Short mmCIF file of C-alpha atoms in Angstrom, two decimals:
data_model
loop_
_atom_site.label_atom_id
_atom_site.label_comp_id
_atom_site.label_asym_id
_atom_site.label_seq_id
_atom_site.Cartn_x
_atom_site.Cartn_y
_atom_site.Cartn_z
CA MET A 284 -43.12 39.38 -33.82
CA ASN A 285 -40.92 42.47 -33.36
CA VAL A 286 -37.14 42.39 -33.16
CA VAL A 287 -37.17 42.76 -29.37
CA GLY A 288 -39.48 39.76 -29.06
CA VAL A 289 -37.29 37.63 -31.31
CA ARG A 290 -34.18 38.66 -29.34
CA SER A 291 -35.89 37.83 -26.03
CA LEU A 292 -36.95 34.43 -27.33
CA GLY A 293 -33.40 33.74 -28.49
CA GLU A 294 -31.93 34.78 -25.15
CA GLN A 295 -34.41 32.58 -23.27
CA SER A 296 -33.58 29.60 -25.48
CA SER A 297 -29.86 30.19 -24.92
CA VAL A 298 -30.28 30.30 -21.13
CA THR A 299 -32.33 27.08 -21.16
CA GLU A 300 -29.71 25.34 -23.30
CA THR A 301 -26.89 26.55 -21.01
CA GLU A 302 -28.70 25.28 -17.91
CA HIS A 303 -29.27 21.95 -19.64
CA GLN A 304 -25.57 21.60 -20.45
CA ASN A 305 -24.34 22.68 -17.00
CA PRO A 306 -24.14 19.57 -14.78
CA TRP A 307 -23.81 21.64 -11.61
CA THR A 308 -27.25 23.23 -11.51
CA GLU A 309 -29.33 22.07 -8.56
CA SER A 310 -31.77 20.16 -10.76
CA ASN A 311 -29.00 18.34 -12.66
CA ILE A 312 -27.20 17.46 -9.42
CA ARG A 313 -30.45 16.03 -8.08
CA GLN A 314 -31.00 13.96 -11.23
CA THR A 315 -27.48 12.52 -11.01
CA ILE A 316 -27.90 11.60 -7.33
CA LEU A 317 -31.27 9.99 -8.10
CA HIS A 318 -29.59 7.92 -10.82
CA LEU A 319 -26.94 6.77 -8.33
CA ARG A 320 -29.66 5.90 -5.82
CA ARG A 321 -31.60 3.84 -8.39
CA ALA A 322 -28.44 1.84 -9.05
CA ALA A 323 -28.01 1.26 -5.29
CA LEU A 324 -31.66 0.33 -4.65
CA GLY A 325 -32.08 -2.10 -7.51
CA ALA A 326 -35.68 -3.32 -7.55
CA ALA A 327 -36.47 -2.02 -4.05
CA SER A 328 -38.62 1.04 -3.50
CA ALA A 329 -37.23 4.27 -2.11
CA THR A 330 -38.07 5.01 1.52
CA LEU A 331 -38.60 8.37 3.18
CA ASP A 332 -35.02 8.17 4.50
CA ASP A 333 -33.75 7.53 0.97
CA ASN A 334 -35.56 10.65 -0.29
CA ARG A 335 -34.26 12.77 2.58
CA ALA A 336 -30.73 11.57 1.91
CA VAL A 337 -30.94 12.64 -1.74
CA GLU A 338 -31.94 16.15 -0.77
CA ALA A 339 -29.22 16.30 1.90
CA ILE A 340 -26.57 15.23 -0.62
CA VAL A 341 -27.82 17.82 -3.12
CA GLN A 342 -27.51 20.56 -0.50
CA LEU A 343 -24.06 19.29 0.49
CA ALA A 344 -22.96 19.51 -3.13
CA ARG A 345 -24.24 23.08 -3.27
CA GLN A 346 -22.13 24.23 -0.32
CA THR A 347 -19.67 26.85 -1.53
CA LYS A 348 -16.40 25.02 -0.94
CA ILE A 349 -17.67 21.70 -2.30
CA TYR A 350 -19.48 23.33 -5.23
CA GLN A 351 -16.32 25.17 -6.27
CA ALA A 352 -14.32 21.95 -6.04
CA LEU A 353 -16.86 20.08 -8.18
CA ARG A 354 -16.74 22.72 -10.92
CA GLN A 355 -12.98 22.21 -11.20
CA ARG A 356 -13.23 18.44 -11.66
CA ARG A 357 -12.54 17.05 -15.13
CA ASP A 358 -14.05 13.59 -14.64
CA PRO A 359 -17.75 12.77 -15.31
CA PRO A 360 -20.25 14.52 -12.99
CA GLU A 361 -21.64 11.19 -11.76
CA VAL A 362 -18.16 10.21 -10.50
CA ALA A 363 -17.65 13.53 -8.71
CA LEU A 364 -21.13 13.43 -7.16
CA ARG A 365 -20.63 9.83 -6.07
CA ASP A 366 -17.68 11.17 -4.07
CA VAL A 367 -19.96 13.75 -2.45
CA ALA A 368 -22.45 10.99 -1.60
CA THR A 369 -19.59 9.04 -0.03
CA ARG A 370 -18.60 12.00 2.12
CA TYR A 371 -22.23 12.30 3.25
CA ALA A 372 -22.32 8.59 4.18
CA PHE A 373 -19.13 8.72 6.23
CA ASP A 374 -20.22 11.94 7.90
CA ARG A 375 -23.35 10.14 9.08
CA LEU A 376 -21.21 7.30 10.42
CA LEU A 377 -18.38 9.22 12.06
CA ASN A 378 -20.00 12.53 13.03
CA GLN A 379 -23.70 11.71 13.35
CA HIS A 380 -22.96 8.33 14.98
CA GLN A 381 -25.30 6.26 12.84
CA ALA A 382 -24.59 2.56 12.32
CA VAL A 383 -24.26 1.27 8.77
CA TYR A 384 -27.57 -0.59 8.81
CA GLU A 385 -29.34 2.65 9.85
CA LEU A 386 -28.17 4.50 6.72
CA ASP A 387 -30.15 5.02 3.54
CA ALA A 388 -29.57 2.62 0.63
CA LEU A 389 -27.22 4.91 -1.32
CA SER A 390 -25.08 5.63 1.74
CA ARG A 391 -24.77 1.91 2.55
CA ALA A 392 -23.63 1.27 -1.00
CA MET A 393 -21.07 4.09 -0.79
CA VAL A 394 -19.67 2.75 2.49
CA HIS A 395 -19.23 -0.76 1.10
CA HIS A 396 -17.68 0.57 -2.11
CA THR A 397 -15.19 2.67 -0.14
CA ILE A 398 -14.27 -0.12 2.27
CA THR A 399 -13.56 -2.37 -0.70
CA LEU A 400 -11.50 0.38 -2.34
CA ILE A 401 -9.38 0.94 0.79
CA TYR A 402 -8.56 -2.75 1.11
CA ARG A 403 -7.80 -3.09 -2.61
CA TYR A 404 -5.37 -0.18 -2.54
CA ALA A 405 -3.78 -1.50 0.66
CA ASP A 406 -3.27 -4.88 -1.05
CA GLU A 407 -1.65 -3.18 -4.06
CA ILE A 408 0.74 -1.30 -1.77
CA GLN A 409 1.56 -4.54 0.04
CA ARG A 410 2.42 -6.27 -3.23
CA CYS A 411 4.82 -3.43 -4.02
CA THR A 412 6.32 -2.74 -0.60
CA GLY A 413 5.84 -6.02 1.26
CA GLU A 414 3.79 -4.27 3.95
CA ASP A 415 0.09 -3.62 4.31
CA PRO A 416 -0.25 -0.06 5.70
CA LEU A 417 -3.47 -1.03 7.50
CA ASP A 418 -1.64 -3.86 9.28
CA ALA A 419 1.30 -1.64 10.18
CA ASP A 420 -0.88 1.01 11.81
CA PRO A 421 -4.33 -0.05 13.09
CA LYS A 422 -5.24 3.61 13.64
CA LEU A 423 -4.82 4.33 9.92
CA TRP A 424 -8.18 2.73 9.14
CA THR A 425 -10.06 5.08 11.47
CA TYR A 426 -8.02 8.04 10.22
CA LEU A 427 -8.99 7.30 6.60
CA CYS A 428 -12.68 7.08 7.47
CA LYS A 429 -12.54 10.37 9.38
CA THR A 430 -10.81 12.14 6.48
CA VAL A 431 -13.42 10.85 4.03
CA ALA A 432 -16.13 12.25 6.36
CA CYS A 433 -14.80 15.78 5.85
CA TYR A 434 -13.33 15.37 2.35
CA VAL A 435 -13.60 18.23 -0.15
CA PRO A 436 -13.76 16.61 -3.63
CA ARG A 437 -11.03 18.56 -5.43
CA ILE A 438 -9.58 15.27 -6.68
CA PRO A 439 -11.27 11.87 -7.16
CA LEU A 440 -11.84 10.05 -3.88
CA GLY A 441 -9.89 6.99 -5.07
CA ALA A 442 -6.79 9.10 -5.70
CA PHE A 443 -7.32 10.86 -2.36
CA ILE A 444 -7.43 7.54 -0.46
CA LEU A 445 -4.48 6.08 -2.37
CA GLY A 446 -2.42 9.17 -1.62
CA LYS A 447 -3.19 8.90 2.10
CA LEU A 448 -2.19 5.22 2.13
CA ARG A 449 1.01 5.81 0.18
CA ARG A 450 2.12 8.70 2.36
CA TYR A 451 2.04 6.53 5.44
CA GLU A 452 5.69 5.93 6.36
CA SER A 453 6.29 2.50 7.80
CA ALA A 454 9.55 0.83 8.76
CA VAL A 455 9.81 -0.44 5.18
CA SER A 456 9.24 2.95 3.57
CA ARG A 457 11.61 4.64 6.05
CA ALA A 458 14.32 2.14 5.13
CA MET A 459 13.68 2.76 1.43
CA ARG A 460 13.98 6.50 1.99
CA GLN A 461 17.32 5.93 3.70
CA ILE A 462 18.48 3.68 0.85
CA LYS A 463 17.46 6.23 -1.76
CA THR A 464 19.36 8.98 0.07
CA LEU A 465 22.36 6.68 0.46
CA VAL A 466 22.75 5.53 -3.15
CA THR A 467 22.18 8.99 -4.63
CA HIS A 468 24.81 10.59 -2.37
CA PRO A 469 27.55 12.24 -4.52
CA LYS A 470 30.27 10.22 -2.77
CA ILE A 471 28.52 6.90 -3.39
CA ALA A 472 26.31 7.01 -6.51
CA ALA A 473 28.92 6.19 -9.18
CA ALA A 474 30.63 3.49 -7.12
CA PHE A 475 27.27 1.95 -6.23
CA CYS A 476 26.30 1.69 -9.92
CA GLU A 477 29.58 -0.13 -10.64
CA TYR A 478 28.99 -2.42 -7.69
CA VAL A 479 25.48 -3.29 -8.85
CA LEU A 480 26.66 -4.08 -12.36
CA ASP A 481 29.23 -6.55 -10.99
CA VAL A 482 27.10 -8.48 -8.47
CA HIS A 483 25.20 -11.64 -9.36
CA ILE A 484 21.53 -10.65 -9.08
CA SER A 485 18.58 -10.69 -11.47
CA ALA A 486 18.50 -8.21 -14.34
CA ILE A 487 15.24 -6.79 -13.01
CA LEU A 488 16.70 -6.08 -9.57
CA LYS A 489 19.79 -4.52 -11.18
CA ALA A 490 17.61 -2.23 -13.26
CA GLN A 491 15.62 -1.15 -10.19
CA LEU A 492 18.75 -0.43 -8.15
CA LEU A 493 20.30 1.57 -10.99
CA GLN A 494 17.03 3.46 -11.41
CA ILE A 495 17.22 4.63 -7.79
CA ALA A 496 20.94 5.46 -7.91
CA ARG A 497 20.51 7.50 -11.09
CA GLY A 498 17.77 9.65 -9.59
CA GLY A 499 14.75 7.78 -10.96
CA GLY A 500 13.10 7.38 -7.55
CA VAL A 501 11.53 4.28 -6.02
CA SER A 502 8.30 4.15 -8.02
CA GLY A 503 7.56 0.63 -9.24
CA VAL A 504 10.53 -1.03 -7.51
CA ASN A 505 10.29 -4.16 -5.36
CA TYR A 506 10.84 -2.93 -1.81
CA PRO A 507 11.35 -6.34 -0.13
CA GLU A 508 13.91 -7.48 -2.72
CA ILE A 509 15.88 -4.25 -2.42
CA ILE A 510 15.84 -4.39 1.38
CA ARG A 511 17.08 -8.00 1.28
CA PHE A 512 19.80 -6.93 -1.17
CA PHE A 513 21.06 -4.37 1.34
CA ALA A 514 21.05 -7.04 4.05
CA ASP A 515 23.43 -9.21 1.99
CA PRO A 516 26.90 -9.34 3.63
CA GLU A 517 28.62 -8.14 0.46
CA THR A 518 26.35 -5.09 0.28
CA VAL A 519 26.85 -4.41 3.99
CA THR A 520 30.61 -4.38 3.37
CA PHE A 521 30.19 -1.98 0.44
CA VAL A 522 28.02 0.41 2.44
CA LYS A 523 30.38 0.41 5.42
CA ARG A 524 33.21 1.68 3.18
CA TYR A 525 31.48 5.07 3.45
CA ALA A 526 30.27 4.81 7.04
CA ASN A 527 32.90 7.14 8.49
CA THR A 528 31.61 10.25 6.65
CA VAL A 529 28.17 9.55 5.12
CA GLN A 530 25.44 9.50 7.75
CA THR A 531 23.01 7.20 5.91
CA ALA A 532 25.85 4.69 5.49
CA TYR A 533 26.49 5.02 9.24
CA THR A 534 22.90 4.49 10.38
CA LEU A 535 21.36 2.02 7.92
CA TYR A 536 22.32 -1.03 9.97
CA ALA A 537 22.22 -1.85 13.68
CA ARG A 538 24.56 0.08 15.95
CA ASN A 539 26.76 -2.95 16.62
CA GLU A 540 27.73 -3.01 12.94
CA TYR A 541 29.70 0.20 13.44
CA TYR A 542 31.89 -0.61 16.44
CA ASP A 543 34.92 -0.66 14.15
CA VAL A 544 33.98 2.65 12.42
CA VAL A 545 35.40 5.96 13.60
CA TRP A 546 32.94 8.70 12.68
CA GLN A 547 34.69 11.61 10.96
CA GLY A 548 31.79 13.35 9.28
CA ARG A 549 29.64 16.26 10.40
CA LYS A 550 28.47 16.24 13.99
CA LEU A 551 25.58 13.81 14.45
CA ARG A 552 22.35 14.91 16.06
CA ALA A 553 21.71 13.70 19.57
CA ASP A 554 18.55 11.83 18.43
CA VAL A 555 20.14 9.98 15.51
CA HIS A 556 18.75 6.47 14.98
CA TRP A 557 20.39 3.28 13.73
CA GLY A 558 18.96 0.05 12.38
CA TYR A 559 16.52 1.20 9.69
CA LEU A 560 17.17 -1.93 7.66
CA GLU A 561 16.68 -4.33 10.59
CA ALA A 562 13.29 -2.78 11.38
CA ALA A 563 12.24 -3.15 7.74
CA LEU A 564 13.42 -6.76 7.58
CA ALA A 565 11.36 -7.58 10.66
CA GLN A 566 8.23 -6.39 8.88
CA ILE A 567 8.76 -8.13 5.54
CA GLN A 568 9.61 -11.54 7.01
CA PRO A 569 6.68 -13.93 6.50
CA ALA A 570 4.89 -14.45 9.80
CA GLU A 571 4.64 -17.99 11.12
CA MET A 572 0.92 -18.06 11.80
CA GLU A 573 -0.84 -20.89 13.59
CA SER A 574 -4.52 -21.61 13.41
CA LEU A 575 -6.44 -20.14 16.33
CA ASP A 576 -9.13 -22.80 16.11
CA ASP A 577 -8.47 -26.51 16.53
CA ASP A 578 -11.65 -27.52 14.75
CA GLU A 579 -11.49 -26.67 11.03
CA ALA A 580 -15.29 -26.66 10.90
CA PHE A 581 -15.28 -23.48 12.95
CA ASP A 582 -13.32 -20.74 11.15
CA LEU A 583 -14.21 -17.28 12.40
CA HIS A 584 -12.57 -15.66 9.33
CA THR A 585 -14.96 -17.50 7.00
CA ILE A 586 -18.02 -17.17 9.20
CA VAL A 587 -17.68 -13.43 9.69
CA GLY A 588 -16.78 -12.85 6.05
CA GLU A 589 -19.92 -14.68 4.89
CA THR A 590 -22.03 -12.87 7.45
CA GLN A 591 -20.90 -9.43 6.34
CA ASP A 592 -21.28 -10.23 2.65
CA ASN A 593 -24.83 -11.49 3.03
CA ASP A 594 -26.45 -9.21 5.59
CA LEU A 595 -25.89 -5.49 6.12
CA ASP A 596 -27.62 -5.70 9.49
CA TYR A 597 -24.55 -7.38 10.94
CA LEU A 598 -22.55 -4.22 10.35
CA HIS A 599 -23.30 -2.49 13.61
CA ARG A 600 -21.46 -0.93 16.49
CA GLU A 601 -20.40 -3.19 19.38
CA PRO A 602 -17.27 -4.04 21.42
CA PHE A 603 -14.82 -6.57 20.00
CA GLU A 604 -15.56 -9.19 22.68
CA VAL A 605 -19.33 -8.97 22.16
CA TRP A 606 -18.94 -9.21 18.38
CA VAL A 607 -16.67 -12.27 18.56
CA VAL A 608 -18.84 -14.12 21.08
CA ARG A 609 -22.02 -13.42 19.12
CA CYS A 610 -20.46 -14.68 15.87
CA ALA A 611 -19.09 -17.79 17.58
CA LEU A 612 -22.37 -18.68 19.32
CA GLU A 613 -24.28 -18.51 16.04
CA HIS A 614 -22.21 -21.48 14.85
CA ARG A 615 -21.28 -23.14 18.16
CA PRO A 616 -24.27 -22.55 20.48
CA ASP A 617 -23.45 -25.57 22.70
CA ASP A 618 -19.70 -25.04 23.01
CA PRO A 619 -18.89 -24.70 26.78
CA LEU A 620 -16.13 -22.20 26.06
CA TRP A 621 -18.40 -19.81 24.14
CA GLN A 622 -21.23 -20.44 26.60
CA ALA A 623 -18.94 -19.18 29.37
CA ALA A 624 -18.10 -16.16 27.25
CA ARG A 625 -21.81 -15.55 26.63
CA TRP A 626 -22.60 -15.30 30.35
CA HIS A 627 -19.82 -12.77 30.84
CA TYR A 628 -19.91 -10.64 27.67
CA LEU A 629 -23.52 -10.87 26.49
CA GLU A 630 -25.37 -11.36 29.78
CA HIS A 631 -22.93 -9.09 31.70
CA LEU A 632 -22.52 -11.43 34.67
CA SER A 633 -19.34 -11.11 36.73
CA PRO A 634 -16.96 -14.12 36.81
CA ALA A 635 -17.78 -14.62 40.50
CA ALA A 636 -21.53 -14.72 39.78
CA ILE A 637 -21.04 -17.18 36.91
CA ILE A 638 -18.99 -19.54 39.08
CA THR A 639 -21.30 -19.21 42.13
CA ARG A 640 -24.39 -20.07 40.03
CA GLY A 641 -22.60 -23.04 38.49
CA LEU A 642 -22.96 -21.69 34.97
CA SER A 643 -19.29 -22.27 34.17
CA THR A 644 -15.91 -22.82 35.79
CA GLN A 645 -12.99 -20.51 36.44
CA GLU A 646 -10.84 -22.57 34.05
CA MET A 647 -13.40 -22.28 31.25
CA LEU A 648 -13.72 -18.51 31.75
CA ALA A 649 -9.93 -18.17 31.59
CA ALA A 650 -9.85 -20.27 28.41
CA ALA A 651 -12.56 -18.10 26.84
CA GLN A 652 -10.64 -14.94 27.70
CA ALA A 653 -7.44 -16.38 26.21
CA ARG A 654 -9.25 -17.37 23.00
CA ILE A 655 -10.75 -13.90 22.61
CA GLU A 656 -7.36 -12.24 23.15
CA ALA A 657 -5.81 -14.56 20.56
CA LEU A 658 -8.50 -13.57 18.07
CA ARG A 659 -7.96 -9.89 18.89
CA ALA A 660 -4.29 -10.32 17.93
CA ASP A 661 -5.29 -11.71 14.52
CA THR A 662 -5.12 -8.73 12.15
CA GLU A 663 -7.65 -10.19 9.70
CA ILE A 664 -10.23 -10.64 12.46
CA TRP A 665 -9.44 -7.20 13.81
CA HIS A 666 -10.03 -5.61 10.40
CA LEU A 667 -13.37 -7.37 10.07
CA TRP A 668 -14.39 -5.99 13.44
CA MET A 669 -13.23 -2.52 12.37
CA GLN A 670 -15.59 -2.71 9.42
CA SER A 671 -18.43 -3.77 11.69
CA THR A 672 -17.88 -0.87 14.09
CA LEU A 673 -18.06 1.97 11.59
#
């Protein structure tokens, strides 16, 4: 073989090796997606929809903006491509208006994985801040799903979701921002540190308060404990020492706390707000919840939870009232209250028609409506319905 032939053979071998090592070639992307699909399918056989979905995800990953983002990722290719598959799944749900049970196997798996991830991160934030961001803003759940549906995978999806949840500013986080601004103010910081060192509180809480005052930020601190500390009468008295010139000291508490304070600082804006701490306290107080069902044998939380865990076909799009009545009738088919609700919400009969035909009474219809509204006000039930209506 001549020198040219040897060189050509060497160049061809080098190209083949480079393609093999590059995870972002079309063939390698396809292989990775197929591997993810096999994990989602288990022992089941791939359907035509499953095959079409693989090709659609491959083409999505090859789109210029997404492809460039993938090439910049430093985590394993299968993690980055799983994020692309998740975007595809949520795009089908939110933009193509498919129900979860209509999706391919990989997309269903990605939806369930992401739902679990959102709730886990929300629980972690609640343990830190005392407030579940999904409880504080019911629209946040829909917003997260819509952002995932158009997500460009420059960073891992988990970090993307966690960042969105953390950036939500609730009454608790607003109060903490005010507290941070207050205790780092040049007129207050040194005196506040001395005050903290003298008060009788736990060493952990002292360390967290000093961390904030010394510019360490609020990462890792216990929001509820700090908010309760600032509600203590002694702390209120300390803060009010500066309320005539420092705005955050003048607005942290309710307006009636400052009747004896003559403001001498810079001119306040017309839209200035008071009572940040009171709003935060209202959210971190444990709610006195009563059971919505008299009979312990019928617990809609448990029933719906078991239903969703065991059967993907229950995850489909329907109004809250229809969903609740259907779930209740599966376990209480002879209950007069849910029978009345069935005629109205499932059979679409008007209250007048139900009463005229003797199917139920006005009192029973009113009781059914009241029960459904009570369940709608239960945040746990509402979240379960949100999952079912994706």
